Short mmCIF file of C-alpha atoms in Angstrom, two decimals:
data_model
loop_
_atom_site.label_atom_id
_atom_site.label_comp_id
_atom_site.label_asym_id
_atom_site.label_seq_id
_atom_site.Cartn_x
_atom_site.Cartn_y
_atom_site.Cartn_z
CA UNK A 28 -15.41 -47.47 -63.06
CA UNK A 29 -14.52 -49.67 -60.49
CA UNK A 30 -11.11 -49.48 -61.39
CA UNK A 31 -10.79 -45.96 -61.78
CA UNK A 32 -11.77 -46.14 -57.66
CA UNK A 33 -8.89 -48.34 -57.09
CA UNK A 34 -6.14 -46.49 -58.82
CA UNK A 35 -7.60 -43.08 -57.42
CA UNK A 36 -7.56 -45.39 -54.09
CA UNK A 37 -3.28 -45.71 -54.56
CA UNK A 38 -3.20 -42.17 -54.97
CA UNK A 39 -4.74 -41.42 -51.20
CA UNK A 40 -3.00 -44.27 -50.47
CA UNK A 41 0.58 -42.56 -51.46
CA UNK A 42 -0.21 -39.54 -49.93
CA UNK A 43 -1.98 -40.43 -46.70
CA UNK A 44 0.31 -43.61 -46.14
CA UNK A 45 3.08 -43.13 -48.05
CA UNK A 46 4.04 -39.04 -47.28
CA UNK A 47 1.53 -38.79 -44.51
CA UNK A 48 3.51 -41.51 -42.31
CA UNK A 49 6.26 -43.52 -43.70
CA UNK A 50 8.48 -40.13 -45.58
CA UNK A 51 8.95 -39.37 -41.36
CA UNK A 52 12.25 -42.27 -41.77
CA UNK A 53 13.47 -40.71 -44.56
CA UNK A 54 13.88 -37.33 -42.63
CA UNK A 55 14.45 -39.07 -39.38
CA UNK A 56 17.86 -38.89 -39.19
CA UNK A 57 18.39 -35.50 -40.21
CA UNK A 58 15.38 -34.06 -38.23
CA UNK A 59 17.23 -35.40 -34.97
CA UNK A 60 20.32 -33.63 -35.67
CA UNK A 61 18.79 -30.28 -36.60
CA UNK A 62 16.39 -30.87 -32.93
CA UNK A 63 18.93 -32.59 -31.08
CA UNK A 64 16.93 -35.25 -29.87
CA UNK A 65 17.34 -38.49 -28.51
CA UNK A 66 16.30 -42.02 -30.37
CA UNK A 67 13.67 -42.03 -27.17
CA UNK A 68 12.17 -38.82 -28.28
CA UNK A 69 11.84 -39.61 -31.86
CA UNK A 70 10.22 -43.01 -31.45
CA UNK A 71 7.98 -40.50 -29.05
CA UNK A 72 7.00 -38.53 -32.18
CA UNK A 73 6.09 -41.89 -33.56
CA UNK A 74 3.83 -42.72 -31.07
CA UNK A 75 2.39 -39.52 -31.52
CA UNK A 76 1.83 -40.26 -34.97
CA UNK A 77 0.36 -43.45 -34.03
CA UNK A 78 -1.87 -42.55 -31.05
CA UNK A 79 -3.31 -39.82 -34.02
CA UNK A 80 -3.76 -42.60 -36.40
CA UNK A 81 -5.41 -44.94 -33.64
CA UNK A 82 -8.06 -42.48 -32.75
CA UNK A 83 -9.43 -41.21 -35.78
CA UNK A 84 -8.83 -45.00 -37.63
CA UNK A 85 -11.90 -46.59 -36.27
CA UNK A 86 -13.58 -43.15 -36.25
CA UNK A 87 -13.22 -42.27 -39.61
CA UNK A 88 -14.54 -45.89 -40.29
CA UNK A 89 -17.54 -44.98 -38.81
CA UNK A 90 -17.68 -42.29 -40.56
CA UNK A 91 -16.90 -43.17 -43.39
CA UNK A 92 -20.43 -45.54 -43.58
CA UNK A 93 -22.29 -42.78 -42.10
CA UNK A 94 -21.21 -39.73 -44.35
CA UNK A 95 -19.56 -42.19 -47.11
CA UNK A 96 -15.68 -42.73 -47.42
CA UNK A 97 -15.34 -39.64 -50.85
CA UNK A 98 -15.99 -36.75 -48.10
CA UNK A 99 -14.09 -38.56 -45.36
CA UNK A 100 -11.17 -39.28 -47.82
CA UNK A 101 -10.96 -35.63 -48.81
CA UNK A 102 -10.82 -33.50 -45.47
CA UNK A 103 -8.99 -36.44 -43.96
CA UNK A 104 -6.19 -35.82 -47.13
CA UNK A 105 -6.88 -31.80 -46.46
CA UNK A 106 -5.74 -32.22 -42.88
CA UNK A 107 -3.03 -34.47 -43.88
CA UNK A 108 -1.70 -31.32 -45.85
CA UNK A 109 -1.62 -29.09 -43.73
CA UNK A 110 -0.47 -30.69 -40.70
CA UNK A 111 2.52 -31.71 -43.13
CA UNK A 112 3.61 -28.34 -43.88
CA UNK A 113 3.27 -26.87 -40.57
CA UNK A 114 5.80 -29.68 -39.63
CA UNK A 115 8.26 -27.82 -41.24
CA UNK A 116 7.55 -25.05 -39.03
CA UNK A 117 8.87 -27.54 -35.64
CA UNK A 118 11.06 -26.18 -33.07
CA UNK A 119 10.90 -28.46 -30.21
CA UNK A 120 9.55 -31.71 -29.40
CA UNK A 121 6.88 -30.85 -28.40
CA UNK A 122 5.81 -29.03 -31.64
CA UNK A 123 6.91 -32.24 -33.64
CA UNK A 124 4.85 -34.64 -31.48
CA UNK A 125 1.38 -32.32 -31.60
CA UNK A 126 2.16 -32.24 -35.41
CA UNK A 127 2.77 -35.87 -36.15
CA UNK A 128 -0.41 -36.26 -33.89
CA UNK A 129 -2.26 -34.04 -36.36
CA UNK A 130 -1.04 -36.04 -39.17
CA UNK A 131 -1.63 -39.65 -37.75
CA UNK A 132 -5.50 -38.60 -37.12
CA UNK A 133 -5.84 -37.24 -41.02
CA UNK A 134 -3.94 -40.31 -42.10
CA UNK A 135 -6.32 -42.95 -40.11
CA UNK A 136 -9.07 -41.30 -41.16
CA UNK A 137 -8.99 -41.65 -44.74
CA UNK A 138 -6.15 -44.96 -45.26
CA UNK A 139 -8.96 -47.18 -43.45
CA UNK A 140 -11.99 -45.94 -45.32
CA UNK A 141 -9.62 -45.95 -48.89
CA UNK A 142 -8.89 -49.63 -47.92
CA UNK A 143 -12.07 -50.47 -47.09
CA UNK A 144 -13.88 -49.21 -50.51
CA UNK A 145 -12.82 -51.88 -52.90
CA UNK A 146 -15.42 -53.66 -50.84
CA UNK A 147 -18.08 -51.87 -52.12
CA UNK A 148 -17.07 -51.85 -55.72
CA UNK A 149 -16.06 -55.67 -56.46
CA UNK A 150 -17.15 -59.09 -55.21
CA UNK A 151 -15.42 -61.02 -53.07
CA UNK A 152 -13.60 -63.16 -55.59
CA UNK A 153 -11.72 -60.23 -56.83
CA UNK A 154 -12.00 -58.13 -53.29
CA UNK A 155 -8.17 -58.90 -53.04
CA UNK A 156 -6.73 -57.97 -55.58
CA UNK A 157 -8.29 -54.40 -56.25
CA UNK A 158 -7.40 -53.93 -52.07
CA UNK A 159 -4.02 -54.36 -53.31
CA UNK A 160 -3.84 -52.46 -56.14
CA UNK A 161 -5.36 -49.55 -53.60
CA UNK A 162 -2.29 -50.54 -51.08
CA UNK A 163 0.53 -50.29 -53.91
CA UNK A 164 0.07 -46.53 -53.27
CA UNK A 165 2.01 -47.05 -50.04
CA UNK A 166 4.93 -48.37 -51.80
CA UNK A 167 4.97 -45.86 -54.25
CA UNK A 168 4.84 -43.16 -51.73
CA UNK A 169 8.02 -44.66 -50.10
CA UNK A 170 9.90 -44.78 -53.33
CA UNK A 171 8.66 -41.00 -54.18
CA UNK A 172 9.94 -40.15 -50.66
CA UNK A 173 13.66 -41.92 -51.36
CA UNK A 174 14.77 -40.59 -53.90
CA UNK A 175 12.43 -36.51 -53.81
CA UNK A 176 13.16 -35.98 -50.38
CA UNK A 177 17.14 -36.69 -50.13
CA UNK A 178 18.25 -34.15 -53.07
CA UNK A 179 15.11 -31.64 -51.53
CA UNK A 180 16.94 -31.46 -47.86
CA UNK A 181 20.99 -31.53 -48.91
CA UNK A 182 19.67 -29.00 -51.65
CA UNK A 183 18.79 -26.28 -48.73
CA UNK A 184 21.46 -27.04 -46.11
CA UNK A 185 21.30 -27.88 -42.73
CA UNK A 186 17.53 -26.71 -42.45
CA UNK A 187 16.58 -29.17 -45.78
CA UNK A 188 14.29 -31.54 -43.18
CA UNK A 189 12.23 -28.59 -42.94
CA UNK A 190 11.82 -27.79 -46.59
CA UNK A 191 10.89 -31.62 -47.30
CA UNK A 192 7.58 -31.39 -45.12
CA UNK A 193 6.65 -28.68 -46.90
CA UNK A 194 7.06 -30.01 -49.90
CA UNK A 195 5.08 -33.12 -48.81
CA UNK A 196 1.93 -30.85 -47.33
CA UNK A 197 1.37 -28.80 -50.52
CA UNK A 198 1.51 -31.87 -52.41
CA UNK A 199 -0.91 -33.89 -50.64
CA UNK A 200 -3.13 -30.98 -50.11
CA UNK A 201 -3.19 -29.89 -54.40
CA UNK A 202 -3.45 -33.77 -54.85
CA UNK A 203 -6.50 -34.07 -52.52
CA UNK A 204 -8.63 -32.41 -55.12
CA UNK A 205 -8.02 -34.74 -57.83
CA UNK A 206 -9.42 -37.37 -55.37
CA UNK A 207 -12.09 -35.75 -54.80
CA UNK A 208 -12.99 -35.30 -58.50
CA UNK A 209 -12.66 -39.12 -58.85
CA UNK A 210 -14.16 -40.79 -55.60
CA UNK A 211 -17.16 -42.29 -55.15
CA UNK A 212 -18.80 -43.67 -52.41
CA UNK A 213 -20.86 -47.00 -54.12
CA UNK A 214 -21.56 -48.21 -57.65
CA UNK A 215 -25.45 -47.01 -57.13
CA UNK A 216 -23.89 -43.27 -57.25
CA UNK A 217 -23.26 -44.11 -61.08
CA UNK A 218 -26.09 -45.91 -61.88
CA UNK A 219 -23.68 -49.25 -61.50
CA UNK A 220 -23.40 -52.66 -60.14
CA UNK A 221 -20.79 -54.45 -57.89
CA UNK A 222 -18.23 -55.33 -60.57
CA UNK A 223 -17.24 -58.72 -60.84
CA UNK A 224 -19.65 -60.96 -59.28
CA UNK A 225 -23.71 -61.68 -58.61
CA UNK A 226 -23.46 -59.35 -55.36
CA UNK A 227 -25.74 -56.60 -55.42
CA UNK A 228 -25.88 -53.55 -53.43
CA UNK A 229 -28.75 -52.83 -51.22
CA UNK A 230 -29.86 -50.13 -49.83
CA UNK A 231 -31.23 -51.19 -46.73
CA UNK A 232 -31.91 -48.98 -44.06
CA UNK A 233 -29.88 -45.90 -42.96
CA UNK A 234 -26.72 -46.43 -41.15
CA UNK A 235 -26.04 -44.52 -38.18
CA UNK A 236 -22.83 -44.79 -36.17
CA UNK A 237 -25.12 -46.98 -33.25
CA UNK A 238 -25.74 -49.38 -35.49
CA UNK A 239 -22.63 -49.70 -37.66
CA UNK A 240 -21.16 -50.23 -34.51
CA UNK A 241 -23.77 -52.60 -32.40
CA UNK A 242 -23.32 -54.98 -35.90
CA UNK A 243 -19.51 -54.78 -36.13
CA UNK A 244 -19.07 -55.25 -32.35
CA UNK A 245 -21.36 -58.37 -32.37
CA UNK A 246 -19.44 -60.45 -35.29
CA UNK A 247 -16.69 -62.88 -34.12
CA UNK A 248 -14.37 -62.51 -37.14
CA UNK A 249 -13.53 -58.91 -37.28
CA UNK A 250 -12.17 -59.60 -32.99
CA UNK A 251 -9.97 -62.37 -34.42
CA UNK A 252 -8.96 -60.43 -37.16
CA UNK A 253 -7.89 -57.30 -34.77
CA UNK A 254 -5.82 -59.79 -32.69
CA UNK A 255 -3.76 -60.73 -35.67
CA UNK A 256 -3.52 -57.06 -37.06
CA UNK A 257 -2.35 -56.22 -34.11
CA UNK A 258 0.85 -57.95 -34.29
CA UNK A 259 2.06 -56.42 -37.64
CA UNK A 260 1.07 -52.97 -35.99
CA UNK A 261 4.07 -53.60 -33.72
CA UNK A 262 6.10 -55.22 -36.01
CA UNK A 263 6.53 -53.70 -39.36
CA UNK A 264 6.39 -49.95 -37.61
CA UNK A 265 9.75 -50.68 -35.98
CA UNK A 266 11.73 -51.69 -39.17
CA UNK A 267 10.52 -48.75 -41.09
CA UNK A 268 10.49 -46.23 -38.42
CA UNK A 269 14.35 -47.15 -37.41
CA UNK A 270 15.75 -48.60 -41.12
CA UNK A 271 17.57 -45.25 -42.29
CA UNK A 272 18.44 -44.60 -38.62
CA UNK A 273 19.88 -48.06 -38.16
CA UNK A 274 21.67 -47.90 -41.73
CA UNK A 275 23.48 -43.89 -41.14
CA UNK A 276 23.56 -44.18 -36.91
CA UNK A 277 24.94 -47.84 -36.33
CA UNK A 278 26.22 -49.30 -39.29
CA UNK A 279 27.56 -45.58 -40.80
CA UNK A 280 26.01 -45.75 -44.31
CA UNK A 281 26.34 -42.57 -45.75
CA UNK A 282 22.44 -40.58 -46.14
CA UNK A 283 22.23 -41.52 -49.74
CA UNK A 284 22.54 -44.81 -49.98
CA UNK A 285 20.45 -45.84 -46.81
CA UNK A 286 17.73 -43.71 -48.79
CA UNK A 287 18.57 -45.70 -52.20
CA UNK A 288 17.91 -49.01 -49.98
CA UNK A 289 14.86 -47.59 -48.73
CA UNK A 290 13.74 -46.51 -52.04
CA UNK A 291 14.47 -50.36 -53.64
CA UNK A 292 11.72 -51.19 -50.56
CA UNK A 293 9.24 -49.00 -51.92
CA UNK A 294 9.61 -50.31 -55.82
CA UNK A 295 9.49 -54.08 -54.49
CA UNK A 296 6.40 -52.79 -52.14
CA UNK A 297 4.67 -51.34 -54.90
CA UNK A 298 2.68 -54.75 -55.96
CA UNK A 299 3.01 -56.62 -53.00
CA UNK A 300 -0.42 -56.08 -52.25
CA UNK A 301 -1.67 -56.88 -55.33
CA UNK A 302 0.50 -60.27 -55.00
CA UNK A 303 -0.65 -60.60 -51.60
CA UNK A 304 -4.67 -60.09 -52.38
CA UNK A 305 -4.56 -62.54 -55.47
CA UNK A 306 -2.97 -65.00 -52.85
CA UNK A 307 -5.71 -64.15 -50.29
CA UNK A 308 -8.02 -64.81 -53.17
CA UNK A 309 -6.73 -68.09 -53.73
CA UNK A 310 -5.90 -69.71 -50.81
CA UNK A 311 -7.93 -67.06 -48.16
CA UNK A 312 -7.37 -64.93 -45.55
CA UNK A 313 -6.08 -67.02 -43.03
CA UNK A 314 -3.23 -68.90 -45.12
CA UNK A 315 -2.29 -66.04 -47.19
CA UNK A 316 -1.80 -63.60 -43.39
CA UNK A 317 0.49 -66.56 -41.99
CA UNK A 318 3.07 -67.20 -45.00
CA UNK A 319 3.22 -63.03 -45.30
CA UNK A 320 4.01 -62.96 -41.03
CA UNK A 321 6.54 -65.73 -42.07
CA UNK A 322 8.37 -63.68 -44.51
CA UNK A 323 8.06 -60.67 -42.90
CA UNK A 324 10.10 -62.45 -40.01
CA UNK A 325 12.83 -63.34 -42.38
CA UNK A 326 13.28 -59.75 -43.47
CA UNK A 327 13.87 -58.62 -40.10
CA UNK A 328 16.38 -61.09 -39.19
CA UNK A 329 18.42 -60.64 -42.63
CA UNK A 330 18.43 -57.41 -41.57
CA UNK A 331 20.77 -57.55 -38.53
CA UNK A 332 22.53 -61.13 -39.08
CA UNK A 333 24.08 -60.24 -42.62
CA UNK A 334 25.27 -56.27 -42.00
CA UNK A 335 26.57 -56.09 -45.51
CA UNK A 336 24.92 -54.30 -48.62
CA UNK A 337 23.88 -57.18 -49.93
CA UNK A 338 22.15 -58.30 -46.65
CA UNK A 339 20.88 -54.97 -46.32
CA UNK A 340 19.15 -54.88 -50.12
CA UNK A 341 18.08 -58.65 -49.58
CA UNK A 342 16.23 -57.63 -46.60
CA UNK A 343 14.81 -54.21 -48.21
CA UNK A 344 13.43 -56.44 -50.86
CA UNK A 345 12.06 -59.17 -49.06
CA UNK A 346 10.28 -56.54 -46.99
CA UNK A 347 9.22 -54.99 -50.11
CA UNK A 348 7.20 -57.79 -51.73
CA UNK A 349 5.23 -58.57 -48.42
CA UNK A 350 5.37 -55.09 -47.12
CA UNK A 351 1.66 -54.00 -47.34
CA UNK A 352 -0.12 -57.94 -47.40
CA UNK A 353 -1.33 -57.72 -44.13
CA UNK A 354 -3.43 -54.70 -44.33
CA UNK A 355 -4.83 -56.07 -47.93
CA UNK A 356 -5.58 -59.57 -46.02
CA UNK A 357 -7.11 -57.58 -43.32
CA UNK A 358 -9.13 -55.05 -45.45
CA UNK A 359 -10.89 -57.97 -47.73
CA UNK A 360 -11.07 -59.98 -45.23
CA UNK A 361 -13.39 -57.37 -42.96
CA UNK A 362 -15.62 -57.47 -46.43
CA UNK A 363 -15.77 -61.15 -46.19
CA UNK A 364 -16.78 -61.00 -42.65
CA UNK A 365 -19.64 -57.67 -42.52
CA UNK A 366 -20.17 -57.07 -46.54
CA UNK A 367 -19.25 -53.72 -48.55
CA UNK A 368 -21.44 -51.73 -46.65
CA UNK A 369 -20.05 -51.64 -43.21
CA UNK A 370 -16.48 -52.87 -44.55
CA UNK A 371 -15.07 -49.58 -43.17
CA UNK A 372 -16.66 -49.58 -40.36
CA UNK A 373 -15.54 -53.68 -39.73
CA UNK A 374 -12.18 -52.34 -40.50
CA UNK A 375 -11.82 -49.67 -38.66
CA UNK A 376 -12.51 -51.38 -35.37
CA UNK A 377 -9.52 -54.11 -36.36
CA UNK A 378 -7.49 -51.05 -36.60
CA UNK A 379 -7.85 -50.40 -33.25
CA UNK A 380 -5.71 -53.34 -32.08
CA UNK A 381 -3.82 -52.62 -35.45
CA UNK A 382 -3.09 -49.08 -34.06
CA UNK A 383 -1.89 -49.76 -30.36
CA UNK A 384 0.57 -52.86 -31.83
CA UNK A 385 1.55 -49.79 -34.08
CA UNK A 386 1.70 -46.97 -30.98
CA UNK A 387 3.82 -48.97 -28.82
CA UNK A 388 6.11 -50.42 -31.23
CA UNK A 389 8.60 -47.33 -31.69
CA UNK A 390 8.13 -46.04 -28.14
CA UNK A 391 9.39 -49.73 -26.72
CA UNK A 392 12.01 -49.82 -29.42
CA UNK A 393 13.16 -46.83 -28.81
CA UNK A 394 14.03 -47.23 -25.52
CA UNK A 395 15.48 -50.94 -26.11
CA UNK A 396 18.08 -48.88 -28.17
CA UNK A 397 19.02 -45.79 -25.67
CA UNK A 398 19.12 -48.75 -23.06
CA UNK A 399 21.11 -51.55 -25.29
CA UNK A 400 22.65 -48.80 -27.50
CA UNK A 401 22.10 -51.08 -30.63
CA UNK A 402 19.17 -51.07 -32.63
CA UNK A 403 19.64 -55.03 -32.99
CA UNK A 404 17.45 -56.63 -30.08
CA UNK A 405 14.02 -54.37 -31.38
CA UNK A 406 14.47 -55.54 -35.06
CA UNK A 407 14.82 -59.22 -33.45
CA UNK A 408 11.62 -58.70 -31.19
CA UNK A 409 9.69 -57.73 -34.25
CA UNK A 410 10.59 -60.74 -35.90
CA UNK A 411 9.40 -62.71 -32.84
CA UNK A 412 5.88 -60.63 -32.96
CA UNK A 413 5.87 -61.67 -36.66
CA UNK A 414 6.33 -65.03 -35.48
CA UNK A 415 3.33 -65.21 -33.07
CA UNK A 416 1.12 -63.53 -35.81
CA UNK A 417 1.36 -66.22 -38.13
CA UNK A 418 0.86 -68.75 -35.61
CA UNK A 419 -2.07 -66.13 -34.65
CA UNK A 420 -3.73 -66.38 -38.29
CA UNK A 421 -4.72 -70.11 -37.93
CA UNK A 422 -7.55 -68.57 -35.50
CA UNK A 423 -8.72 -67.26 -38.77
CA UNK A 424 -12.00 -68.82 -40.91
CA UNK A 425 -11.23 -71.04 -43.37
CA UNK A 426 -11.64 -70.26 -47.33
CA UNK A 427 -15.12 -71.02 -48.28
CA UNK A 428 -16.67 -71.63 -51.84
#
């Protein structure tokens, strides 16, 4: 059954992650045209988004080994939905941002806990992988969201942004009931043991928020591993938030093929993490987070020094296969450090530095682009972030036996 949890994991995992955050580049471009808004105010709505996400992630962590992670999951996925659809409904900025706030708080409220669970269901020697196979749902969710949400707005007309957020919130709100049906919190629910390994799960006493957090707060590892997850928060969020903007604004790609590029990065993202966890399985945490900030650098800078197709594919696809390894490395690594028990809680306070890296990000970038008028410099600063987190994941503990 442990397996079950991590392919009903990639399912919140597509719809929290994938149409709860990452579908907003897709309908980026055509959302700012409808609104008339600047590049500032959309990277705005991001932070919105973000500041959401930041506030309920290490919440809903919390939570999550208070209450247990199949209750969080579900109202988390139910807000998710319905903030989604009543996106549709925007008229101003200032209905978009309070909306994308709304969304970010469902979405960090249920990706960290999903993340977190493998934890709780395997031992560490195969922690990795199943945390990836629980992240592929991201890519998935971008691919779903290139190629549904293109034909959904040009089908409607002018208005079509609005008709692809609804489409998205009655989606993930159905969907969050077949979650629910399949969660569950721990292998003791079932009368089962921690697959995998000799680890057993204890009872122990009762957590309560005080002391999930007085033992998180207290261990050394989960501080270093926030510094490093902060620097792919402010990395990776400004590639994906700008990539169809960049492609159909600057370069003039036509709509459909930016979202064909975009939807090649979600196929190639699909089993990164699983790639990425099997690596962190081998050769641990710390040397598996620096070779994934190294490539993730590279697919940055392909992406503005070769403005071709080919450049542009080349750097969808080395995105793709390293897209989501971070957030796997960080998510079995928290289980290393604090055990399944308070993984969600361990990785919900990483998040935090995760989340500002991730807040900032598009607000900084946007600006650098109204100011420079080229998206170039902020793709090039996230490569230089990337840069400094892998030299960052050294700080990291060594793979023991």
């Amino acid at each position: 059954y442990a397996w079950v949890i991590a392919f009903t994991g990639t399912l919140v995992t597509i719809l929290a992650h994938g149409f709860g955050r990452m579908s907003y580049s897709v309908i980026l471009p055509s959302m700012k045209d409808g609104l008339h808004l600047s590049y500032t105010q959309l990277g705005d709505i991001a932070f919105g988004n973000f500041i959401g996400y930041l506030s309920l992630a290490i919440i809903g962590g919390f939570l999550a080994a208070r209450f247990g992670v199949r209750r969080v999951v579900f109202v988390s996925l139910l807000v998710i939905g319905i903030s989604l659809f009543a996106t549709g409904f925007t008229d101003s900025f200032v209905f978009a941002f309070f909306m994308r706030l709304v969304t970010g708080m469902g979405n960090g409220s249920s990706y960290v806990p999903i993340m977190a669970l493998p934890a709780a269901w395997f031992a560490a020697q195969k922690r990795g992988l199943a945390t990836g196979i629980v992240s592929g749902g991201i890519g998935v969710g971008l691919f779903l969201s290139g190629i549904i949400l293109p034909p959904v707005m040009s089908s409607v007309g002018p208005d079509g942004w609005r008709y692809a957020w609804f489409f998205m919130g009655v989606t993930v709100f159905v969907l969050a009931f077949v979650c629910l049906a399949f969660l569950r919190n721990n292998p003791r629910e079932m009368g089962l043991s921690v697959y995998g390994g000799t680890e057993e799960q204890k009872s122990g006493p009762k957590v309560t928020l005080f002391s999930a957090f007085r033992d998180i707060v207290k261990e050394p590892e989960i501080w270093k591993l926030g510094c490093v997850y902060f620097m792919y928060g402010f990395s990776y969020i400004i590639y994906l938030t700008f990539f169809v903007a960049y492609l159909t604004k600057e370069i003039g790609v036509p709509q459909a093929s930016a979202a064909r590029i975009f939807a090649v990065l979600g196929v190639f993202s699909m089993f990164c993490g699983v790639i990425w966890g099997w690596i962190s399985d081998v050769a641990g945490r710390r040397y598996g987070s620096m070779l994934a900030y190294i490539t993730l650098a590279c697919s940055y800078l392909i992406f503005v020094l070769f403005k071709g197709t080919t450049g542009f594919y080349l750097s969808a696809i080395v995105f793709g296969i390293t897209a989501w390894s971070i957030p796997t490395i960080m998510a079995a690594a928290s289980g290393d450090a604090v055990g399944g028990r308070l993984a969600p809680a361990g990785l919900g306070f990483a998040t935090i530095f995760f989340g500002i890296g991730q807040a900032i990000g598009p607000a900084i970038a946007g600006r650098v682009t109204d100011a420079t008028g080229t998206f170039t410099n902020a793709f090039i600063l996230s490569a230089a972030v990337s840069v400094v987190g892998a030299l960052g994941s050294l700080i990291l503990k060594k793979k023991t036996a």
